[in-house]
Coordinates of C-alpha atoms and ligand atoms in Angstrom, one line a residue:
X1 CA 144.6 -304.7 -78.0
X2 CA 144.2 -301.2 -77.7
X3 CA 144.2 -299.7 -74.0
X4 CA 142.6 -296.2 -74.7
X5 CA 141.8 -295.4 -71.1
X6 CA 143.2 -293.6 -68.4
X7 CA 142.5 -293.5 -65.0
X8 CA 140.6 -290.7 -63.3
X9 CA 139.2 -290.8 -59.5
X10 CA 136.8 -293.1 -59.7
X11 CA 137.1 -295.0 -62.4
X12 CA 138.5 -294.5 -66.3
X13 CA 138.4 -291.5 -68.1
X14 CA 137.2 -292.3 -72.2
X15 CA 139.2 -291.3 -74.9
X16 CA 138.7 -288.2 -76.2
X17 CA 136.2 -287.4 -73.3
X18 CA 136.3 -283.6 -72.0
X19 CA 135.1 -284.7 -68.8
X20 CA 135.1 -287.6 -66.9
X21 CA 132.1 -289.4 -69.1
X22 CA 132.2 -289.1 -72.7
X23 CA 128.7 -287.5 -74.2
X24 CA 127.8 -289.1 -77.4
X25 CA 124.9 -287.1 -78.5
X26 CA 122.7 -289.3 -80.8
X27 CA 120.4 -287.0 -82.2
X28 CA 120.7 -286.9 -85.6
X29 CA 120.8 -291.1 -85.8
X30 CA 118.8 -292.4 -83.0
X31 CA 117.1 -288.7 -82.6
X32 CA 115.6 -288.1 -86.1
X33 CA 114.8 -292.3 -86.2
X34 CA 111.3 -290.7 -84.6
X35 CA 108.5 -290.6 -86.5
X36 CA 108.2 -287.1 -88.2
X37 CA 111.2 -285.6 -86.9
X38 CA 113.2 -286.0 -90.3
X39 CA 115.8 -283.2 -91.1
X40 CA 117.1 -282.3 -94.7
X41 CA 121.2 -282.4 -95.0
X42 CA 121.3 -278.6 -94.0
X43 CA 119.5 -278.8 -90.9
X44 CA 121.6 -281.8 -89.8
X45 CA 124.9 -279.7 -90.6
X46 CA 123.1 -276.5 -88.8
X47 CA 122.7 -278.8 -85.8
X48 CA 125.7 -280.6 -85.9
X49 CA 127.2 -277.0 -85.9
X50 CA 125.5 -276.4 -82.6
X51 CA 126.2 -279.5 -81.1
X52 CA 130.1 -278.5 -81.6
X53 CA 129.2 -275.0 -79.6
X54 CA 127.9 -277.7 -76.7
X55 CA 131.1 -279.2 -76.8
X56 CA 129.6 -282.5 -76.6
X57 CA 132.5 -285.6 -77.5
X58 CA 130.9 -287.6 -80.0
X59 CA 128.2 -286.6 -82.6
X60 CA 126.4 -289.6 -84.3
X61 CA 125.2 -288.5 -87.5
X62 CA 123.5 -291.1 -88.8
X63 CA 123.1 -294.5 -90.4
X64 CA 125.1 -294.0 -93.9
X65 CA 123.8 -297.8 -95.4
X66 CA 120.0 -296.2 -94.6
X67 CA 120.1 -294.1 -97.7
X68 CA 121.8 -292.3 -100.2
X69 CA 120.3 -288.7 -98.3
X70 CA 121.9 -290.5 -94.7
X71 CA 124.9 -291.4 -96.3
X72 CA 125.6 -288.0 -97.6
X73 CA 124.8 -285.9 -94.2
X74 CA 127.2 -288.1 -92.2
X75 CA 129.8 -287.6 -94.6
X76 CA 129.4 -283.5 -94.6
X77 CA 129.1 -283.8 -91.2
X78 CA 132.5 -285.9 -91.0
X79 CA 134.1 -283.3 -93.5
X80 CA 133.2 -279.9 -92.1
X81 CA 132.8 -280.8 -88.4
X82 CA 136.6 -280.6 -86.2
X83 CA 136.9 -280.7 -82.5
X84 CA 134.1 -283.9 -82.0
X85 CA 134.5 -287.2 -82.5
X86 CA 131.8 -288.1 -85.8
X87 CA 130.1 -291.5 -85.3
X88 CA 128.3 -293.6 -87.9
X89 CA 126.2 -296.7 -87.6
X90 CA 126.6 -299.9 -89.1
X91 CA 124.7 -303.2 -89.1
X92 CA 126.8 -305.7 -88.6
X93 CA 125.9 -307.2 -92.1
X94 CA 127.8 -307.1 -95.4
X95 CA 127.5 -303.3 -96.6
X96 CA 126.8 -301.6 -94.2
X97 CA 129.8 -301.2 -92.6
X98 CA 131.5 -300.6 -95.5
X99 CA 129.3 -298.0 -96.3
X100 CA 130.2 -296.5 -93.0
X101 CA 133.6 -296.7 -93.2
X102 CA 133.5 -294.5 -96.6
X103 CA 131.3 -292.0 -95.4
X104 CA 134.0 -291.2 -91.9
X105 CA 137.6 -291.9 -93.4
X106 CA 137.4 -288.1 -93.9
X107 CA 136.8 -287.3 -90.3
X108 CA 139.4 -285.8 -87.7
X109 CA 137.9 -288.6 -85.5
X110 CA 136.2 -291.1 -86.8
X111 CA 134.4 -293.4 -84.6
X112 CA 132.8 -296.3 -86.4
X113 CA 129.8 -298.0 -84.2
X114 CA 128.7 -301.4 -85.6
X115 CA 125.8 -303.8 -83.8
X116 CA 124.4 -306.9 -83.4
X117 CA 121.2 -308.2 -81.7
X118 CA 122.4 -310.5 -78.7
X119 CA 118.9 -311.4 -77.1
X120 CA 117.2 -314.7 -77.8
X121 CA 114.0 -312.9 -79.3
X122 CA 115.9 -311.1 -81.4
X123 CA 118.3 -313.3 -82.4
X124 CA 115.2 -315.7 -83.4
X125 CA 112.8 -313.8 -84.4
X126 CA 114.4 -310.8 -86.4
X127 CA 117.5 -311.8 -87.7
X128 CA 117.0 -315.2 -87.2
X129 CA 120.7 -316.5 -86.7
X130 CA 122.2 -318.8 -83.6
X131 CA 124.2 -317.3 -81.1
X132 CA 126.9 -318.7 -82.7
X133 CA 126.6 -316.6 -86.1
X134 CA 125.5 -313.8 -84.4
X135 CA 128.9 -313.7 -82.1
X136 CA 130.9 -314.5 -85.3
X137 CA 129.7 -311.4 -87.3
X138 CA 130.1 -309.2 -84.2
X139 CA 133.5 -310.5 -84.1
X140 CA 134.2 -309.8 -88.0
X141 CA 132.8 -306.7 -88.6
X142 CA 134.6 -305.1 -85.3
X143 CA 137.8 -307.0 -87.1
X144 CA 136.6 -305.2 -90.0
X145 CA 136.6 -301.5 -88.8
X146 CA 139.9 -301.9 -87.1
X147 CA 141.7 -302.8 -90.1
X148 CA 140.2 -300.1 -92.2
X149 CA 140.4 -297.0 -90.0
X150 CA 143.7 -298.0 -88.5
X151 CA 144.9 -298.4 -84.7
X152 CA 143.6 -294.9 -83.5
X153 CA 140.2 -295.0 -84.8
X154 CA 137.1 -295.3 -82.1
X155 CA 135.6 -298.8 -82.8
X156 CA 132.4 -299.3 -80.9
X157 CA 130.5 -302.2 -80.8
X158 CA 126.7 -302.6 -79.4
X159 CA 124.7 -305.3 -78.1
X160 CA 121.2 -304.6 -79.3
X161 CA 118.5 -305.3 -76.7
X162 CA 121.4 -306.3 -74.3
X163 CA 118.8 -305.3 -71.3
X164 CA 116.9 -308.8 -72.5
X165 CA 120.3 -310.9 -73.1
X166 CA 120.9 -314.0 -71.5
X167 CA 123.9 -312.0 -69.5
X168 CA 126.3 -314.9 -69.5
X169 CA 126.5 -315.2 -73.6
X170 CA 126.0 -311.5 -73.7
X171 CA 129.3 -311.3 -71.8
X172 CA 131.1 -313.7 -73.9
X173 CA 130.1 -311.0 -76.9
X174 CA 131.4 -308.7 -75.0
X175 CA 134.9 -310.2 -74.2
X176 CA 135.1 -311.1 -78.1
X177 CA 134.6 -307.4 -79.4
X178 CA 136.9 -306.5 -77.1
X179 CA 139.4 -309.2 -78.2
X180 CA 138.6 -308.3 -81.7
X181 CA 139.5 -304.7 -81.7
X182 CA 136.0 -302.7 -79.8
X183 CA 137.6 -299.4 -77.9
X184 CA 134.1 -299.1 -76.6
X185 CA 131.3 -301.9 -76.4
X186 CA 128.2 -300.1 -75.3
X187 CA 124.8 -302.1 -73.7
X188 CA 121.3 -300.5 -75.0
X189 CA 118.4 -301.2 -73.3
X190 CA 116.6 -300.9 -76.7
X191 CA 112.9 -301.2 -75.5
X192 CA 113.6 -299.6 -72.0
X193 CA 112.9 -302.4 -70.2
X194 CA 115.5 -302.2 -67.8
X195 CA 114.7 -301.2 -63.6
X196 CA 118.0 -299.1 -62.6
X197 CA 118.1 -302.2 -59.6
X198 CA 118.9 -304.9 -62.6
X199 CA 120.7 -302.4 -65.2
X200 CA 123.5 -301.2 -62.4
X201 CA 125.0 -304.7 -61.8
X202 CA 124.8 -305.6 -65.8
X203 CA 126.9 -302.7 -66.3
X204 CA 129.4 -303.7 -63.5
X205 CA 129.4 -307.2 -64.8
X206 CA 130.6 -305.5 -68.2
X207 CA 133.2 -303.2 -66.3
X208 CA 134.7 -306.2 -64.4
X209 CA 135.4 -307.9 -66.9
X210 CA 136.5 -305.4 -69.7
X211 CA 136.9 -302.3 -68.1
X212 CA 140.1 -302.3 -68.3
X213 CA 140.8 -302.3 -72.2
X214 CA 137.3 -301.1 -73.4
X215 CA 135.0 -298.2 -72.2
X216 CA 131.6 -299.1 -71.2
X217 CA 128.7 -297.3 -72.9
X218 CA 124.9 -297.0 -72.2
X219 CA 122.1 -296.6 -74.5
X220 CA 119.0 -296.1 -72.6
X221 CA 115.6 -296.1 -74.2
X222 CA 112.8 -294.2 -71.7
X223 CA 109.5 -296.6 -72.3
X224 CA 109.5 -296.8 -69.1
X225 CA 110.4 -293.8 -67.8
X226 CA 113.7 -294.8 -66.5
X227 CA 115.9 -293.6 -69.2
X228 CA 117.9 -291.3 -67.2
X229 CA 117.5 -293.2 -64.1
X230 CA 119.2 -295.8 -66.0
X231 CA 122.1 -293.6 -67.3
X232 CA 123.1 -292.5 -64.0
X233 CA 122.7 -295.8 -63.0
X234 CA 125.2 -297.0 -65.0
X235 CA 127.8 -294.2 -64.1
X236 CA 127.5 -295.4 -60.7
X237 CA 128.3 -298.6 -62.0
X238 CA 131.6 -297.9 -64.1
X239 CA 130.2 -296.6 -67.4
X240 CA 132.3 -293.8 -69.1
X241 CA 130.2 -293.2 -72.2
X242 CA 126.3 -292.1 -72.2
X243 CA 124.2 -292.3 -75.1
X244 CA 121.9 -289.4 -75.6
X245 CA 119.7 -287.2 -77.4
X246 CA 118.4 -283.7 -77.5
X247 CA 115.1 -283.1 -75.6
X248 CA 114.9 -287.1 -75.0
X249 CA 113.8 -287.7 -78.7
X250 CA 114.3 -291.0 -80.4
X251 CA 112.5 -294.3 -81.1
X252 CA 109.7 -294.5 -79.7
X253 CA 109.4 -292.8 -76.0
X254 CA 112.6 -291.5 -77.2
X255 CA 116.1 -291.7 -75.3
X256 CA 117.8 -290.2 -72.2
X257 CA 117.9 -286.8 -72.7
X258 CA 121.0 -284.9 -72.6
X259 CA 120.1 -281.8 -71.2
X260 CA 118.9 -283.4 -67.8
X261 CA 121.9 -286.3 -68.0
X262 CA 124.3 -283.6 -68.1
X263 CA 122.6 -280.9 -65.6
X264 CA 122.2 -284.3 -62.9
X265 CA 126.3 -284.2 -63.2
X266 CA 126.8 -280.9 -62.8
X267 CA 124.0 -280.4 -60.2
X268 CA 125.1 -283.7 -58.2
X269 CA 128.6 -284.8 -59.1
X270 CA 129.2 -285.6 -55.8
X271 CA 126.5 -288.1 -55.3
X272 CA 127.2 -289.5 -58.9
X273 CA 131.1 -290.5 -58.2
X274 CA 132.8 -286.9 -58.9
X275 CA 131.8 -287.4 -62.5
X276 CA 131.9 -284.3 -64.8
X277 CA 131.2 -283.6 -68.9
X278 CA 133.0 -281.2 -71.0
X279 CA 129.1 -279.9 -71.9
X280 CA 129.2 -275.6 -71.8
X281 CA 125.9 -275.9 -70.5
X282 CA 125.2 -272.4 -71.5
X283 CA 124.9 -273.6 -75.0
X284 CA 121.9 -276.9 -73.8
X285 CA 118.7 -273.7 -73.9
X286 CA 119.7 -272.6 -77.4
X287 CA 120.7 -276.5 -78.6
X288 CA 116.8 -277.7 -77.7
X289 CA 115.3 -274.2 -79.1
X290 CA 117.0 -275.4 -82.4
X291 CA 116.2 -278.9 -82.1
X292 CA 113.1 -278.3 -81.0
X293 CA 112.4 -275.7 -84.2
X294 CA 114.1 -277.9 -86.8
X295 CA 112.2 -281.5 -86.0
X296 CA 109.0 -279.7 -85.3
X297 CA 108.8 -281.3 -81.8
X298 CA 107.4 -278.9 -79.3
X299 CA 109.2 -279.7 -76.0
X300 CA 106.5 -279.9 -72.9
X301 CA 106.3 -276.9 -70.9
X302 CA 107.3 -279.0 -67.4
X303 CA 110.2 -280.7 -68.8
X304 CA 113.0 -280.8 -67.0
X305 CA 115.7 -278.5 -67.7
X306 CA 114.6 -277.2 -70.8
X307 CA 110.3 -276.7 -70.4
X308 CA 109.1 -272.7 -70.6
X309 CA 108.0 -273.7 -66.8
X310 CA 111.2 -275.2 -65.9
X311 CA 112.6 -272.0 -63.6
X312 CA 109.1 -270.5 -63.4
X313 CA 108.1 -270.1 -60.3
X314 CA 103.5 -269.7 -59.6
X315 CA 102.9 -269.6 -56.5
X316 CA 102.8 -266.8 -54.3
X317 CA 105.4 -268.3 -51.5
X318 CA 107.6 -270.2 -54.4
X319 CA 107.8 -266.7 -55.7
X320 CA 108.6 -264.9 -52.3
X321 CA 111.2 -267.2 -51.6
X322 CA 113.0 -266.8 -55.3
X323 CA 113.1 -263.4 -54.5
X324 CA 114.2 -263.3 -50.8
X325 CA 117.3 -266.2 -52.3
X326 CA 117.1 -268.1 -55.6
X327 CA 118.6 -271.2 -53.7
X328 CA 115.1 -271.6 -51.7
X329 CA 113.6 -273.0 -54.9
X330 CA 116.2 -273.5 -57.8
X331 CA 119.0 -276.0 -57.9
X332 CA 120.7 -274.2 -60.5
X333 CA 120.6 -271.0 -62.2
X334 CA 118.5 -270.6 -65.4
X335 CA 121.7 -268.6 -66.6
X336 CA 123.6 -271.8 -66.2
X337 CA 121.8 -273.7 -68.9
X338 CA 121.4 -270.1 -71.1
X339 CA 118.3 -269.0 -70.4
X340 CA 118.2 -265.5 -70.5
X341 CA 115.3 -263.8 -69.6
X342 CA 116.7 -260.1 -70.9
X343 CA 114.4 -258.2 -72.9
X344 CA 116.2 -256.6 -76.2
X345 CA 115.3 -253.5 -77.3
X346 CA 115.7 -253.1 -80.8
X347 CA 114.6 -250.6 -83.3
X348 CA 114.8 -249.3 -86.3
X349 CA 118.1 -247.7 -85.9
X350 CA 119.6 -250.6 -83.6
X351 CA 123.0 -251.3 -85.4
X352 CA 124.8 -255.3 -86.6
X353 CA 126.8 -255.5 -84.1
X354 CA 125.0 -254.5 -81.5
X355 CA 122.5 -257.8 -82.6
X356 CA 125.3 -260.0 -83.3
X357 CA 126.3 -259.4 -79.4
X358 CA 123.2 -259.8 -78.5
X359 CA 122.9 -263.0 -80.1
X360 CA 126.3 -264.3 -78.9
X361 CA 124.8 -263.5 -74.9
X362 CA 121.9 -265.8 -76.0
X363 CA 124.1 -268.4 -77.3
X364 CA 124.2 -267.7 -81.2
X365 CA 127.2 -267.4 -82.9
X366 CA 126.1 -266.0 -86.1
X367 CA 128.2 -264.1 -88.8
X368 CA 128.6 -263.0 -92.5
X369 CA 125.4 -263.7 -94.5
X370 CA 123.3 -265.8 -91.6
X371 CA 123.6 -262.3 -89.6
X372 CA 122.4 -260.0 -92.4
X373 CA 119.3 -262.5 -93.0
X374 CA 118.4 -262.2 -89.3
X375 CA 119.5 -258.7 -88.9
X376 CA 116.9 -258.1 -91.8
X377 CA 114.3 -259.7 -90.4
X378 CA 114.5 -258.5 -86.7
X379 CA 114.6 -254.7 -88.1
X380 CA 111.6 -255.7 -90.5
X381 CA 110.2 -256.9 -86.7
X382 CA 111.0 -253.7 -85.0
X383 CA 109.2 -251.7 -87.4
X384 CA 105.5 -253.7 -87.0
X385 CA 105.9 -255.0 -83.1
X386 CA 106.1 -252.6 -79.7
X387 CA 108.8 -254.9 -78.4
X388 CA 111.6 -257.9 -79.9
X389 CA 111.9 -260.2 -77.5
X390 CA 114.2 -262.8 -76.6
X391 CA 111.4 -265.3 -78.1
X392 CA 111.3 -263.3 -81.1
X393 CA 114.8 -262.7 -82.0
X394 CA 115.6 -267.2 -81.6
X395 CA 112.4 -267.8 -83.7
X396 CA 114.2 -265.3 -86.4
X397 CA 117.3 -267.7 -85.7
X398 CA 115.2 -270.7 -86.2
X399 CA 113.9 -269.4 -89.7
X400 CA 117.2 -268.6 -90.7
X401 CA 118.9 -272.3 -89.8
X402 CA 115.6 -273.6 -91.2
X403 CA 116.4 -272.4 -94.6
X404 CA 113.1 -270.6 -94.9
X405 CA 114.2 -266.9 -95.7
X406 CA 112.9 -264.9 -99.0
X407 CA 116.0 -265.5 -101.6
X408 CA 115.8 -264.0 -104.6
X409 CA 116.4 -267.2 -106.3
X410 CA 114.4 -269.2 -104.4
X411 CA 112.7 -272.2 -106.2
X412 CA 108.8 -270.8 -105.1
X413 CA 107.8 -267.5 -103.9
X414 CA 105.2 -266.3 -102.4
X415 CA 103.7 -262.9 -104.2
X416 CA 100.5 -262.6 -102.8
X417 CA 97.0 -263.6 -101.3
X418 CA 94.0 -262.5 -100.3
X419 CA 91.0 -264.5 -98.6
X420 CA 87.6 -264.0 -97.0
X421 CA 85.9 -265.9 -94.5
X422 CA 82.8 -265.3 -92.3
X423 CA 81.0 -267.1 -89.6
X424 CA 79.3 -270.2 -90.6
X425 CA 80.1 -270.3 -94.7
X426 CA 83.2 -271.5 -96.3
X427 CA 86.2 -269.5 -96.9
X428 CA 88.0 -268.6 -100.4
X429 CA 91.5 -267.4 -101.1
X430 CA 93.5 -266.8 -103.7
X431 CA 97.6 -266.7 -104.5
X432 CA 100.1 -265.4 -106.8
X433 CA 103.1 -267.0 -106.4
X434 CA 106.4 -267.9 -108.8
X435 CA 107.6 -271.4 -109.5
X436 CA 111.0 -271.5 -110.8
X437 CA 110.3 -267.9 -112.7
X438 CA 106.9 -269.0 -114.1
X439 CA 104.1 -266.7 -112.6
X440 CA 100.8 -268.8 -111.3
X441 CA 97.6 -267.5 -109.5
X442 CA 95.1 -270.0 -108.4
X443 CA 91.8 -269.5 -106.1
X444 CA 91.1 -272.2 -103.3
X445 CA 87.5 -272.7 -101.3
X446 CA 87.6 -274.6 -97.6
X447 CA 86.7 -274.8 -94.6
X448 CA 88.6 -272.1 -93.1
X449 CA 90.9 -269.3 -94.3
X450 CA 94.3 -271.9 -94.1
X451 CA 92.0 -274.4 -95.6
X452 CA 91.3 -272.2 -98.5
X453 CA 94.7 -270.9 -99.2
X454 CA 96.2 -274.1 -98.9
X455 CA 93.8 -275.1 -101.3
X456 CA 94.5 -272.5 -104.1
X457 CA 98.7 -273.2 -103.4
X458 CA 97.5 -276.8 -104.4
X459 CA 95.7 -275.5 -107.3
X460 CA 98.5 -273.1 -109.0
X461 CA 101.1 -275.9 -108.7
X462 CA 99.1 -278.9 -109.3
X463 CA 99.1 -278.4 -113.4
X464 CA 102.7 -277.6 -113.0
X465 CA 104.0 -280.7 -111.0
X466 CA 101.7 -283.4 -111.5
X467 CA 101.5 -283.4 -107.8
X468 CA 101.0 -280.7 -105.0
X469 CA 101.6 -280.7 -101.2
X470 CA 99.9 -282.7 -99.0
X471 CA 99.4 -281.6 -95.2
X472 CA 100.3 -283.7 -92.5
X473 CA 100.5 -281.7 -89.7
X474 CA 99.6 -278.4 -88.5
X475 CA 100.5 -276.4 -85.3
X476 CA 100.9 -272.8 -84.5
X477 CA 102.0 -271.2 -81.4
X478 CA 102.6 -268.0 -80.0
X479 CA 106.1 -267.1 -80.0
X480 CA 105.7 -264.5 -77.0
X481 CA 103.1 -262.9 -75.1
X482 CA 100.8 -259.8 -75.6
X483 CA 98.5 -258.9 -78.9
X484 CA 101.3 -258.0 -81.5
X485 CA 103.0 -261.2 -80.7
X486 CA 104.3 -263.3 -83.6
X487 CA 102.9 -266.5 -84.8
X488 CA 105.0 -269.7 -85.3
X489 CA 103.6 -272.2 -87.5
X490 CA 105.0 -275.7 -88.0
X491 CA 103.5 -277.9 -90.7
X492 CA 104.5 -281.3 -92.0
X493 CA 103.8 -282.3 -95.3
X494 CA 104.3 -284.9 -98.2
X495 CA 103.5 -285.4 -102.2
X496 CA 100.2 -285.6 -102.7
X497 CA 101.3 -288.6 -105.2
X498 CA 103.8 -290.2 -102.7
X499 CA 100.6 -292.6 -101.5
X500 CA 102.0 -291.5 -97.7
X501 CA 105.7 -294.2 -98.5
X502 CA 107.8 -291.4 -98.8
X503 CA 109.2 -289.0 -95.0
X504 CA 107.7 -285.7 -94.7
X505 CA 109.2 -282.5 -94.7
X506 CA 109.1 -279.5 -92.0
X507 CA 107.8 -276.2 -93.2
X508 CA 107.9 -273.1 -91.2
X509 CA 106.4 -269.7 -91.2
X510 CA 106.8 -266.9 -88.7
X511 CA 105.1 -263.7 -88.8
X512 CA 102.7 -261.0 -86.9
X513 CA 99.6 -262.3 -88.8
X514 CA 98.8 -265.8 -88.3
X515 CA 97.3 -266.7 -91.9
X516 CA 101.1 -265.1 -93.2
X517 CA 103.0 -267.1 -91.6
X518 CA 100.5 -270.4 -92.2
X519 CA 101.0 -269.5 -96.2
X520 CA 105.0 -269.5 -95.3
X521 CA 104.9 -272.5 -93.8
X522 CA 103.0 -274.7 -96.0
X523 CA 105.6 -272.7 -99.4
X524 CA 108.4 -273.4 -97.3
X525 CA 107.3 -277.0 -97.5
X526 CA 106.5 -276.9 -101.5
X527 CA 110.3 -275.6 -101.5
X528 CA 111.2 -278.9 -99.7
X529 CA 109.5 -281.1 -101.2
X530 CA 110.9 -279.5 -104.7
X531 CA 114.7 -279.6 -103.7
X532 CA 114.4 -283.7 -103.3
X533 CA 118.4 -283.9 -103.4
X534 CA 118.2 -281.9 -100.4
X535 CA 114.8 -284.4 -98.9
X536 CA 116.5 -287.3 -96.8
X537 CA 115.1 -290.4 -98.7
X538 CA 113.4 -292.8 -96.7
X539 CA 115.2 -295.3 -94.4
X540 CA 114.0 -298.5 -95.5
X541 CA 112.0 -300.4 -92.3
X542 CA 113.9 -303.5 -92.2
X543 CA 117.5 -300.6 -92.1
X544 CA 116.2 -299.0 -89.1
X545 CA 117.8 -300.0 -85.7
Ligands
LIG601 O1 118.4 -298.7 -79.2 C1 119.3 -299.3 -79.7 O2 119.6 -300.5 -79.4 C2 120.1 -298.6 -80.7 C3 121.4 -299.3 -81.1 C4 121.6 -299.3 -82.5 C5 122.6 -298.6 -80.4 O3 119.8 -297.6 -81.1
LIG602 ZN1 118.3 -296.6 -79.7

């Protein structure tokens, strides 16, 4: 059995852990698994990318027996990614592992993560086995993944719904996983369901009796509210891996979020055992900026850590006693998480490199082509708006990692429009636009002047495809404040012929007039929807965990 821990004060450090507790960031499995928040194979590499910059130990990429599209981003991730472990998830059902196993052979780290239901409802009423069966195929597929990826590989195993488990058969799983092969045998609390009073002396249970040859992982799901409660819970208790996500998102009410997992550590080690992460927390503002850009998923100004509100301060005596000492009112620095509150000026003149450092102080390491696409845009910026902010210049990022930049060979451009509307009658619009090199123009009539454009996109493409976009969401926001500020729109859309079974894509459009960067959006969407090698096919119900 393999003994791939080593002690630390208080308690075992996990292999291949930078600190003390090992941060497996699950946003791109357990992350994108929430409704709407799918991400084509580019975005997933772009954040994966950023997630090495965060330094965080283990990247899950996905759920490679899901789909052909899942399949395929874990194994791009697993070949261009070094410096990170790259998980994969696995049923523990004929296939899927397997299918796991081929996607990570060519990582520098693979870490193969195979689960099983262990609680009575589940075990009755979803994959309806005995405990029995279900402890035998724990037991096989962990035997499974050790034989295939060799003695060094990371084998984790998880108990689904563990948090409703009968405990004592749950820990006989646990001992068998272990016995089998498991390096790490992590307990979700699937339907956070779990008070940290009950969850802390589960996970101690689990450390007493494996602790020594298997780390202990968490998996916390925040229906409650108590996801990161739960977490820290469970560090208290002897866990040495945390499962989390980016802004909290996930199934559901999402997961523990590893921005304010990672800032309780550094903010409170003491009180949380003298437990550290290898995070660079300068990197956690630009990681949920991307995130947050790519899914479509505006974060809440008042969360934690990461809000717009999170180190603003209102009130008159709040701000008083900022400015007399920061340590009246913040517990840590808005620096130390990268938020940098520096205004950029930039004009016409302003020079690459100049930019590039720029970018590098706001936590964007960007080079070669990426730069000259942003350096473009933010001159192109300069020339219509008094000031670029700080705002600006990550939006520009945003549209860069989102794909959505004007290529010359780009599958749809836009060409033109025009549109009138007026108080109390409908709206019409017209485009010109290219489809792969084929000029179209098409008029639209609606309710407003999106409605109408929208409408006359539908119209030019329509003959063409045998289908056309179909909205699903809409939102626009301002990017920063004053009257030349930019607008950010996020749509979601799907074919109009896909009857609503098939995952929507993200479109974006950013621009100093509103209806602009609406048309952008909704062509950046068309362009999606048109590259469907590039679209991440829909995870079959019964596949998702
Ligand atoms: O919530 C859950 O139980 C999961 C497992 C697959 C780890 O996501
Ligand atoms: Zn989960």
């Amino acid at each position: 059995m393999s003994s791939d821990v080593s002690g630390v004060a208080g308690g075992f450090r996990s292999a291949g852990a930078k600190g003390s507790i090992r941060i497996f960031d699950t946003t791109l499995r357990d992350g994108e698994q929430a409704p709407g928040a799918s991400l084509t194979i580019a975005e997933k590499l772009e954040v994966a990318r950023q997630l090495v910059r965060l330094d965080v130990d283990v990247i899950e990429a996905g759920f490679p027996a899901a789909s052909p599209g899942d399949w395929e981003a874990v194994h791009r991730i697993a070949q261009e990614t070094r410096g990170v472990a790259v998980a994969g998830l696995a049923r523990c059902k004929d296939g899927d592992p397997q299918r796991a196993v081929e996607a990570l052979r060519v990582a520098e780290r693979p870490h193969l993560h195979v689960f099983i239901s262990t609680s009575e409802i589940h075990l009755q009423h979803q994959i309806r086995m005995s405990r029995e069966e279900a402890l035998a195929e724990a037991v096989k597929w962990v035997r499974y993944g050790r034989q295939e990826l060799g003695r060094d590989a990371e084998l984790e195993f998880s108990a689904m719904d563990a948090t409703r488990s009968d405990p004592d058969y749950l820990m006989q799983v646990v001992e068998a996983v272990v016995e089998a092969g498991a390096t790490t045998v992590n307990l979700p609390d699937t339907v956070g369901y779990a008070m940290p009073t009950e969850f802390g002396p589960l996970i101690r249970r689990a450390v007493d009796l494996v602790g020594r040859d298997a780390v202990i992982s968490v998996h916390c799901h925040d229906d409650l509210g108590f996801a990161v409660a739960n977490t820290i819970t469970a560090i208290q208790n002897g866990a040495r891996q945390v499962e989390v996500t980016i802004n909290g998102i996930g199934e559901r009410a999402g997961n523990a979020s590893l921005e304010e997992v990672v800032m309780a550590l550094a903010t409170r080690s003491a009180a949380i055992g003298g437990h550290t992460t290898g995070v660079v927390t300068e990197q956690i503002v630009p990681t949920s900026r991307l995130v947050s850009y790519l899914t479509g998923f505006t974060v809440q100004p008042n969360k934690a850590i990461v809000g717009r509100n999170a180190f603003a301060h209102e009130s008159g005596i709040h701000q008083d006693g900022v400015l007399k000492n920061p340590l009246n009112f913040e517990i840590m620095t808005p620096q130390s998480v990268g938020l940098n509150s520096n205004r950029l000026t930039i004009g016409k003149l302003s020079g690459r490199r100049g930019l590039q450092d720029k970018l590098k102080s706001m936590g964007f390491d960007i080079q070669g082509e990426a730069l000259d696409v942003v350096y473009r845009a933010a001159i192109a910026l300069a020339d219509q708006k008094k000031e670029v902010t700080d705002a600006d210049l990550e939006a520009i990022v945003g549209q860069q990692a989102s794909g959505n930049v004007s290529l010359p060979d780009a599958p749809v451009a836009l060409e033109g429009w025009s549109v009138t509307s007026s108080h109390g009658g409908s709206s019409q619009g017209n485009v010109a636009l290219r489809l792969a090199g084929e000029a179209l123009t098409a008029e639209g009539t609606g309710n407003g002047p999106v409605d109408a454009l929208y409408g006359a996109v539908d119209a030019a493409v329509e003959p063409t495809l045998g289908w056309h976009p179909q909205l699903v969401d809409y939102e626009i926001r301002a990017v920063s404040g004053g009257e030349d500020a930019q607008g950010q729109v996020t749509v979601r859309a799907r074919r109009s012929s896909d009857d609503g079974a098939s995952e929507s894509v993200t479109g974006h459009g950013l621009s100093t007039n509103i209806i602009e960067a609406s048309l952008e959006a909704y062509v950046h969407a068309l362009e999606k929807l048109l590259a469907d090698e590039s679209v991440t096919a829909a995870t079959p119900a019964s596949a998702t965990p």
